[in-house]
Tab-separated table of N, CA, C and O in Angstrom:
chain	number	residue	atom	x	y	z
A	1	MET	N	20.603	16.040	7.575
A	1	MET	CA	19.223	16.126	7.111
A	1	MET	C	19.004	15.299	5.847
A	1	MET	O	17.883	14.903	5.579
A	2	GLN	N	20.057	15.105	5.080
A	2	GLN	CA	19.909	14.293	3.882
A	2	GLN	C	19.521	12.862	4.259
A	2	GLN	O	18.762	12.219	3.543
A	3	SER	N	20.014	12.393	5.393
A	3	SER	CA	19.663	11.045	5.856
A	3	SER	C	18.172	10.941	6.135
A	3	SER	O	17.541	9.929	5.808
A	4	LEU	N	17.593	11.977	6.733
A	4	LEU	CA	16.159	11.991	7.003
A	4	LEU	C	15.363	11.917	5.700
A	4	LEU	O	14.388	11.173	5.598
A	5	PHE	N	15.811	12.673	4.697
A	5	PHE	CA	15.163	12.647	3.380
A	5	PHE	C	15.208	11.246	2.784
A	5	PHE	O	14.199	10.730	2.289
A	6	GLN	N	16.371	10.609	2.853
A	6	GLN	CA	16.511	9.270	2.284
A	6	GLN	C	15.679	8.243	3.044
A	6	GLN	O	15.106	7.330	2.443
A	7	ILE	N	15.585	8.391	4.354
A	7	ILE	CA	14.763	7.471	5.143
A	7	ILE	C	13.288	7.637	4.788
A	7	ILE	O	12.565	6.647	4.629
A	8	LEU	N	12.837	8.880	4.642
A	8	LEU	CA	11.439	9.117	4.258
A	8	LEU	C	11.143	8.540	2.871
A	8	LEU	O	10.092	7.930	2.661
A	9	MET	N	12.066	8.717	1.956
A	9	MET	CA	11.865	8.161	0.609
A	9	MET	C	11.836	6.633	0.653
A	9	MET	O	11.044	6.001	-0.034
A	10	LEU	N	12.691	6.036	1.479
A	10	LEU	CA	12.702	4.582	1.629
A	10	LEU	C	11.378	4.085	2.198
A	10	LEU	O	10.816	3.097	1.710
A	11	LEU	N	10.856	4.763	3.208
A	11	LEU	CA	9.574	4.368	3.787
A	11	LEU	C	8.444	4.471	2.769
A	11	LEU	O	7.557	3.605	2.731
A	12	LEU	N	8.479	5.505	1.952
A	12	LEU	CA	7.451	5.636	0.914
A	12	LEU	C	7.585	4.535	-0.136
A	12	LEU	O	6.579	4.010	-0.626
A	13	ASP	N	8.821	4.155	-0.472
A	13	ASP	CA	9.034	3.061	-1.423
A	13	ASP	C	8.526	1.734	-0.860
A	13	ASP	O	7.907	0.939	-1.571
A	14	VAL	N	8.782	1.498	0.423
A	14	VAL	CA	8.319	0.257	1.058
A	14	VAL	C	6.792	0.232	1.103
A	14	VAL	O	6.169	-0.799	0.819
A	15	ALA	N	6.182	1.359	1.454
A	15	ALA	CA	4.715	1.436	1.481
A	15	ALA	C	4.156	1.164	0.086
A	15	ALA	O	3.163	0.433	-0.060
A	16	TRP	N	4.760	1.749	-0.938
A	16	TRP	CA	4.342	1.534	-2.326
A	16	TRP	C	4.392	0.041	-2.662
A	16	TRP	O	3.438	-0.514	-3.221
A	17	PHE	N	5.494	-0.620	-2.305
A	17	PHE	CA	5.649	-2.042	-2.591
A	17	PHE	C	4.576	-2.870	-1.884
A	17	PHE	O	3.975	-3.766	-2.478
A	18	PHE	N	4.331	-2.589	-0.596
A	18	PHE	CA	3.333	-3.348	0.150
A	18	PHE	C	1.934	-3.163	-0.432
A	18	PHE	O	1.160	-4.116	-0.500
A	19	ILE	N	1.599	-1.957	-0.846
A	19	ILE	CA	0.271	-1.706	-1.420
A	19	ILE	C	0.123	-2.453	-2.742
A	19	ILE	O	-0.908	-3.095	-2.982
A	20	ILE	N	1.129	-2.385	-3.591
A	20	ILE	CA	1.077	-3.103	-4.880
A	20	ILE	C	0.976	-4.614	-4.633
A	20	ILE	O	0.189	-5.307	-5.288
A	21	ALA	N	1.765	-5.134	-3.683
A	21	ALA	CA	1.704	-6.568	-3.368
A	21	ALA	C	0.318	-6.949	-2.857
A	21	ALA	O	-0.219	-8.003	-3.235
A	22	HIS	N	-0.289	-6.102	-2.050
A	22	HIS	CA	-1.628	-6.370	-1.513
A	22	HIS	C	-2.671	-6.394	-2.622
A	22	HIS	O	-3.550	-7.264	-2.647
A	23	VAL	N	-2.582	-5.448	-3.538
A	23	VAL	CA	-3.539	-5.389	-4.655
A	23	VAL	C	-3.400	-6.622	-5.549
A	23	VAL	O	-4.398	-7.267	-5.893
A	24	ILE	N	-2.180	-6.972	-5.898
A	24	ILE	CA	-1.962	-8.138	-6.768
A	24	ILE	C	-2.416	-9.417	-6.064
A	24	ILE	O	-3.061	-10.281	-6.676
A	25	MET	N	-2.109	-9.513	-4.779
A	25	MET	CA	-2.529	-10.708	-4.042
A	25	MET	C	-4.045	-10.798	-3.933
A	25	MET	O	-4.613	-11.892	-4.037
A	26	SER	N	-4.726	-9.663	-3.781
A	26	SER	CA	-6.190	-9.700	-3.721
A	26	SER	C	-6.775	-10.160	-5.051
A	26	SER	O	-7.752	-10.904	-5.068
A	27	TRP	N	-6.169	-9.744	-6.145
A	27	TRP	CA	-6.637	-10.224	-7.455
A	27	TRP	C	-6.436	-11.728	-7.572
A	27	TRP	O	-7.320	-12.449	-8.046
A	28	LEU	N	-5.255	-12.206	-7.178
A	28	LEU	CA	-4.970	-13.637	-7.294
A	28	LEU	C	-5.886	-14.467	-6.401
A	28	LEU	O	-6.280	-15.571	-6.770
A	29	ILE	N	-6.241	-13.941	-5.242
A	29	ILE	CA	-7.170	-14.656	-4.361
A	29	ILE	C	-8.570	-14.642	-4.962
A	29	ILE	O	-9.257	-15.667	-4.969
A	30	ASN	N	-8.993	-13.514	-5.502
A	30	ASN	CA	-10.339	-13.428	-6.079
A	30	ASN	C	-10.492	-14.284	-7.326
A	30	ASN	O	-11.582	-14.795	-7.589
A	31	PHE	N	-9.414	-14.442	-8.109
A	31	PHE	CA	-9.471	-15.277	-9.301
A	31	PHE	C	-9.083	-16.725	-9.001
A	31	PHE	O	-8.857	-17.508	-9.905
A	32	GLN	N	-8.975	-17.047	-7.710
A	32	GLN	CA	-8.711	-18.388	-7.211
A	32	GLN	C	-7.400	-18.981	-7.723
A	32	GLN	O	-7.281	-20.188	-7.922
A	33	VAL	N	-6.433	-18.116	-7.935
A	33	VAL	CA	-5.088	-18.594	-8.246
A	33	VAL	C	-4.383	-18.945	-6.933
A	33	VAL	O	-3.662	-19.932	-6.860
A	34	LEU	N	-4.623	-18.116	-5.910
A	34	LEU	CA	-4.120	-18.395	-4.565
A	34	LEU	C	-5.286	-18.809	-3.679
A	34	LEU	O	-6.396	-18.351	-3.857
A	35	ASN	N	-4.980	-19.663	-2.719
A	35	ASN	CA	-6.003	-20.185	-1.825
A	35	ASN	C	-5.644	-19.811	-0.393
A	35	ASN	O	-4.537	-20.099	0.069
A	36	LEU	N	-6.579	-19.199	0.321
A	36	LEU	CA	-6.323	-18.794	1.699
A	36	LEU	C	-6.251	-19.973	2.662
A	36	LEU	O	-5.895	-19.791	3.824
A	37	ARG	N	-6.582	-21.162	2.201
A	37	ARG	CA	-6.451	-22.338	3.058
A	37	ARG	C	-5.002	-22.787	3.186
A	37	ARG	O	-4.666	-23.572	4.054
A	38	GLN	N	-4.144	-22.292	2.290
A	38	GLN	CA	-2.715	-22.558	2.425
A	38	GLN	C	-2.165	-21.629	3.500
A	38	GLN	O	-2.376	-20.415	3.452
A	39	GLN	N	-1.477	-22.171	4.455
A	39	GLN	CA	-1.060	-21.417	5.626
A	39	GLN	C	-0.149	-20.243	5.268
A	39	GLN	O	-0.315	-19.141	5.793
A	40	PHE	N	0.802	-20.452	4.377
A	40	PHE	CA	1.734	-19.386	4.004
A	40	PHE	C	1.013	-18.222	3.337
A	40	PHE	O	1.249	-17.050	3.663
A	41	VAL	N	0.114	-18.539	2.423
A	41	VAL	CA	-0.657	-17.498	1.730
A	41	VAL	C	-1.528	-16.747	2.723
A	41	VAL	O	-1.601	-15.508	2.693
A	42	ALA	N	-2.175	-17.472	3.626
A	42	ALA	CA	-3.036	-16.831	4.617
A	42	ALA	C	-2.235	-15.915	5.537
A	42	ALA	O	-2.689	-14.815	5.876
A	43	GLN	N	-1.042	-16.327	5.954
A	43	GLN	CA	-0.220	-15.491	6.828
A	43	GLN	C	0.187	-14.200	6.139
A	43	GLN	O	0.138	-13.122	6.735
A	44	ILE	N	0.602	-14.293	4.885
A	44	ILE	CA	0.981	-13.087	4.137
A	44	ILE	C	-0.236	-12.188	3.962
A	44	ILE	O	-0.158	-10.969	4.165
A	45	TRP	N	-1.365	-12.763	3.606
A	45	TRP	CA	-2.582	-11.978	3.364
A	45	TRP	C	-3.045	-11.246	4.622
A	45	TRP	O	-3.311	-10.055	4.601
A	46	TYR	N	-3.097	-11.970	5.736
A	46	TYR	CA	-3.551	-11.335	6.980
A	46	TYR	C	-2.523	-10.332	7.492
A	46	TYR	O	-2.887	-9.312	8.070
A	47	GLY	N	-1.248	-10.597	7.268
A	47	GLY	CA	-0.213	-9.637	7.649
A	47	GLY	C	-0.318	-8.342	6.858
A	47	GLY	O	-0.232	-7.247	7.423
A	48	LEU	N	-0.521	-8.455	5.552
A	48	LEU	CA	-0.690	-7.262	4.722
A	48	LEU	C	-1.958	-6.509	5.098
A	48	LEU	O	-1.972	-5.275	5.130
A	49	ASN	N	-3.029	-7.241	5.390
A	49	ASN	CA	-4.274	-6.578	5.804
A	49	ASN	C	-4.077	-5.808	7.103
A	49	ASN	O	-4.534	-4.673	7.230
A	50	ARG	N	-3.413	-6.414	8.068
A	50	ARG	CA	-3.191	-5.737	9.354
A	50	ARG	C	-2.271	-4.531	9.188
A	50	ARG	O	-2.397	-3.541	9.901
A	51	LEU	N	-1.342	-4.612	8.268
A	51	LEU	CA	-0.406	-3.519	8.036
A	51	LEU	C	-1.050	-2.358	7.298
A	51	LEU	O	-0.802	-1.187	7.611
A	52	LEU	N	-1.915	-2.655	6.334
A	52	LEU	CA	-2.454	-1.616	5.461
A	52	LEU	C	-3.831	-1.112	5.856
A	52	LEU	O	-4.255	-0.053	5.387
A	53	GLU	N	-4.536	-1.827	6.707
A	53	GLU	CA	-5.880	-1.387	7.084
A	53	GLU	C	-5.894	-0.025	7.771
A	53	GLU	O	-6.816	0.758	7.532
A	54	PRO	N	-4.890	0.319	8.600
A	54	PRO	CA	-4.892	1.684	9.153
A	54	PRO	C	-4.786	2.775	8.086
A	54	PRO	O	-5.225	3.901	8.302
A	55	LEU	N	-4.223	2.458	6.936
A	55	LEU	CA	-4.173	3.425	5.838
A	55	LEU	C	-5.472	3.430	5.039
A	55	LEU	O	-5.951	4.484	4.622
A	56	TYR	N	-6.034	2.244	4.824
A	56	TYR	CA	-7.242	2.128	4.006
A	56	TYR	C	-8.500	2.572	4.741
A	56	TYR	O	-9.420	3.102	4.128
A	57	GLY	N	-8.571	2.326	6.037
A	57	GLY	CA	-9.781	2.591	6.815
A	57	GLY	C	-10.292	4.021	6.695
A	57	GLY	O	-11.464	4.235	6.345
A	58	PRO	N	-9.473	5.037	6.986
A	58	PRO	CA	-9.955	6.415	6.863
A	58	PRO	C	-10.361	6.778	5.433
A	58	PRO	O	-11.321	7.515	5.220
A	59	VAL	N	-9.649	6.225	4.461
A	59	VAL	CA	-9.981	6.512	3.059
A	59	VAL	C	-11.318	5.881	2.699
A	59	VAL	O	-12.136	6.495	2.005
A	60	ARG	N	-11.570	4.673	3.173
A	60	ARG	CA	-12.847	3.997	2.893
A	60	ARG	C	-14.028	4.734	3.502
A	60	ARG	O	-15.121	4.719	2.955
A	61	ARG	N	-13.813	5.374	4.656
A	61	ARG	CA	-14.903	6.134	5.278
A	61	ARG	C	-15.237	7.383	4.466
A	61	ARG	O	-16.389	7.821	4.467
A	62	ILE	N	-14.261	7.942	3.779
A	62	ILE	CA	-14.478	9.160	2.987
A	62	ILE	C	-15.083	8.841	1.623
A	62	ILE	O	-15.982	9.542	1.157
A	63	LEU	N	-14.602	7.767	0.990
A	63	LEU	CA	-15.075	7.412	-0.352
A	63	LEU	C	-16.506	6.888	-0.317
A	63	LEU	O	-16.891	6.198	0.620
A	64	PRO	N	-17.290	7.189	-1.350
A	64	PRO	CA	-18.642	6.615	-1.418
A	64	PRO	C	-18.582	5.130	-1.774
A	64	PRO	O	-17.590	4.645	-2.316
A	65	GLN	N	-19.650	4.407	-1.476
A	65	GLN	CA	-19.731	2.990	-1.823
A	65	GLN	C	-19.754	2.851	-3.341
A	65	GLN	O	-20.510	3.531	-4.024
A	66	MET	N	-18.925	1.948	-3.854
A	66	MET	CA	-18.808	1.775	-5.300
A	66	MET	C	-19.345	0.429	-5.766
A	66	MET	O	-19.040	-0.014	-6.857
A	67	GLY	N	-20.116	-0.235	-4.960
A	67	GLY	CA	-20.717	-1.503	-5.381
A	67	GLY	C	-19.716	-2.629	-5.518
A	67	GLY	O	-19.703	-3.325	-6.524
A	68	GLY	N	-18.856	-2.823	-4.533
A	68	GLY	CA	-17.910	-3.933	-4.566
A	68	GLY	C	-16.537	-3.573	-5.074
A	68	GLY	O	-15.620	-4.392	-5.006
A	69	ILE	N	-16.364	-2.373	-5.580
A	69	ILE	CA	-15.052	-1.944	-6.060
A	69	ILE	C	-14.398	-1.131	-4.942
A	69	ILE	O	-14.955	-0.140	-4.471
A	70	ASP	N	-13.213	-1.550	-4.546
A	70	ASP	CA	-12.494	-0.867	-3.467
A	70	ASP	C	-11.440	0.040	-4.083
A	70	ASP	O	-10.431	-0.434	-4.622
A	71	LEU	N	-11.667	1.334	-4.003
A	71	LEU	CA	-10.719	2.297	-4.560
A	71	LEU	C	-9.740	2.832	-3.525
A	71	LEU	O	-8.905	3.671	-3.844
A	72	ALA	N	-9.823	2.349	-2.296
A	72	ALA	CA	-8.937	2.833	-1.241
A	72	ALA	C	-7.456	2.612	-1.567
A	72	ALA	O	-6.652	3.525	-1.361
A	73	PRO	N	-7.048	1.436	-2.090
A	73	PRO	CA	-5.630	1.286	-2.430
A	73	PRO	C	-5.166	2.289	-3.495
A	73	PRO	O	-4.051	2.803	-3.410
A	74	LEU	N	-6.021	2.580	-4.458
A	74	LEU	CA	-5.662	3.548	-5.490
A	74	LEU	C	-5.473	4.934	-4.893
A	74	LEU	O	-4.502	5.628	-5.199
A	75	VAL	N	-6.370	5.333	-4.005
A	75	VAL	CA	-6.273	6.650	-3.375
A	75	VAL	C	-5.021	6.727	-2.496
A	75	VAL	O	-4.308	7.738	-2.502
A	76	VAL	N	-4.723	5.652	-1.773
A	76	VAL	CA	-3.524	5.645	-0.931
A	76	VAL	C	-2.268	5.678	-1.790
A	76	VAL	O	-1.304	6.379	-1.459
A	77	LEU	N	-2.265	4.959	-2.915
A	77	LEU	CA	-1.116	5.012	-3.822
A	77	LEU	C	-0.910	6.417	-4.376
A	77	LEU	O	0.224	6.897	-4.466
A	78	ILE	N	-1.980	7.080	-4.731
A	78	ILE	CA	-1.879	8.460	-5.216
A	78	ILE	C	-1.350	9.365	-4.109
A	78	ILE	O	-0.513	10.244	-4.359
A	79	GLY	N	-1.803	9.133	-2.885
A	79	GLY	CA	-1.308	9.909	-1.753
A	79	GLY	C	0.178	9.694	-1.501
A	79	GLY	O	0.920	10.647	-1.238
A	80	VAL	N	0.620	8.446	-1.587
A	80	VAL	CA	2.048	8.140	-1.402
A	80	VAL	C	2.865	8.812	-2.500
A	80	VAL	O	3.913	9.413	-2.234
A	81	TYR	N	2.386	8.739	-3.721
A	81	TYR	CA	3.115	9.352	-4.833
A	81	TYR	C	3.123	10.876	-4.701
A	81	TYR	O	4.142	11.514	-4.969
A	82	ALA	N	2.017	11.459	-4.265
A	82	ALA	CA	1.960	12.908	-4.071
A	82	ALA	C	2.928	13.336	-2.969
A	82	ALA	O	3.635	14.352	-3.105
A	83	LEU	N	2.975	12.576	-1.898
A	83	LEU	CA	3.911	12.885	-0.821
A	83	LEU	C	5.349	12.777	-1.302
A	83	LEU	O	6.207	13.580	-0.938
A	84	ARG	N	5.598	11.809	-2.147
A	84	ARG	CA	6.926	11.654	-2.745
A	84	ARG	C	7.297	12.858	-3.596
A	84	ARG	O	8.431	13.341	-3.541
A	85	ILE	N	6.350	13.349	-4.382
A	85	ILE	CA	6.598	14.528	-5.215
A	85	ILE	C	6.891	15.736	-4.339
A	85	ILE	O	7.816	16.513	-4.625
A	86	VAL	N	6.127	15.903	-3.274
A	86	VAL	CA	6.348	17.034	-2.367
A	86	VAL	C	7.742	16.952	-1.751
A	86	VAL	O	8.452	17.964	-1.665
A	87	LEU	N	8.146	15.751	-1.322
A	87	LEU	CA	9.470	15.604	-0.726
A	87	LEU	C	10.581	15.881	-1.729
A	87	LEU	O	11.575	16.542	-1.395
A	88	VAL	N	10.438	15.398	-2.945
A	88	VAL	CA	11.471	15.609	-3.955
A	88	VAL	C	11.555	17.098	-4.327
A	88	VAL	O	12.659	17.640	-4.467
A	89	ASN	N	10.425	17.743	-4.455
A	89	ASN	CA	10.437	19.168	-4.807
A	89	ASN	C	10.983	20.044	-3.686
A	89	ASN	O	11.460	21.148	-3.951
A	90	ASN	N	10.911	19.565	-2.456
A	90	ASN	CA	11.444	20.312	-1.323
A	90	ASN	C	12.711	19.673	-0.774
A	90	ASN	O	13.046	19.887	0.393
A	91	ALA	N	13.417	18.938	-1.594
A	91	ALA	CA	14.624	18.235	-1.148
A	91	ALA	C	15.711	19.226	-0.723
A	91	ALA	O	16.547	18.895	0.116
A	92	ALA	N	15.708	20.422	-1.258
A	92	ALA	CA	16.707	21.411	-0.896
A	92	ALA	C	16.634	21.762	0.592
A	92	ALA	O	17.642	22.140	1.189
A	93	ALA	N	15.473	21.631	1.195
A	93	ALA	CA	15.328	21.924	2.620
A	93	ALA	C	16.039	20.887	3.481
A	93	ALA	O	16.337	21.154	4.643
A	94	PHE	N	16.317	19.707	2.930
A	94	PHE	CA	16.963	18.652	3.677
A	94	PHE	C	18.480	18.702	3.586
A	94	PHE	O	19.172	17.951	4.248
A	95	TYR	N	19.020	19.548	2.716
A	95	TYR	CA	20.492	19.593	2.534
A	95	TYR	C	21.119	20.714	3.288
A	95	TYR	O	20.700	21.653	3.695
């Protein structure tokens, strides 16, 4: 069972990394540091969007419109961190 705990923690760490990378990349694209006309940048951007949109979509439907500010990544990050806390606090169940 400890292996299951470690796998779940690894998946949460990977999700955390992808969300942070997506947020930073969106800032760089919006401030025109990165250009979506570059094929490599576009592939990474569309790949991250396809990977994270199933997480962001339900959150965006619940959150009110904020006038151009997307808080879905923040809410998902808080959810990932909360799930991590729950798993760590209940780690004894996995041993």
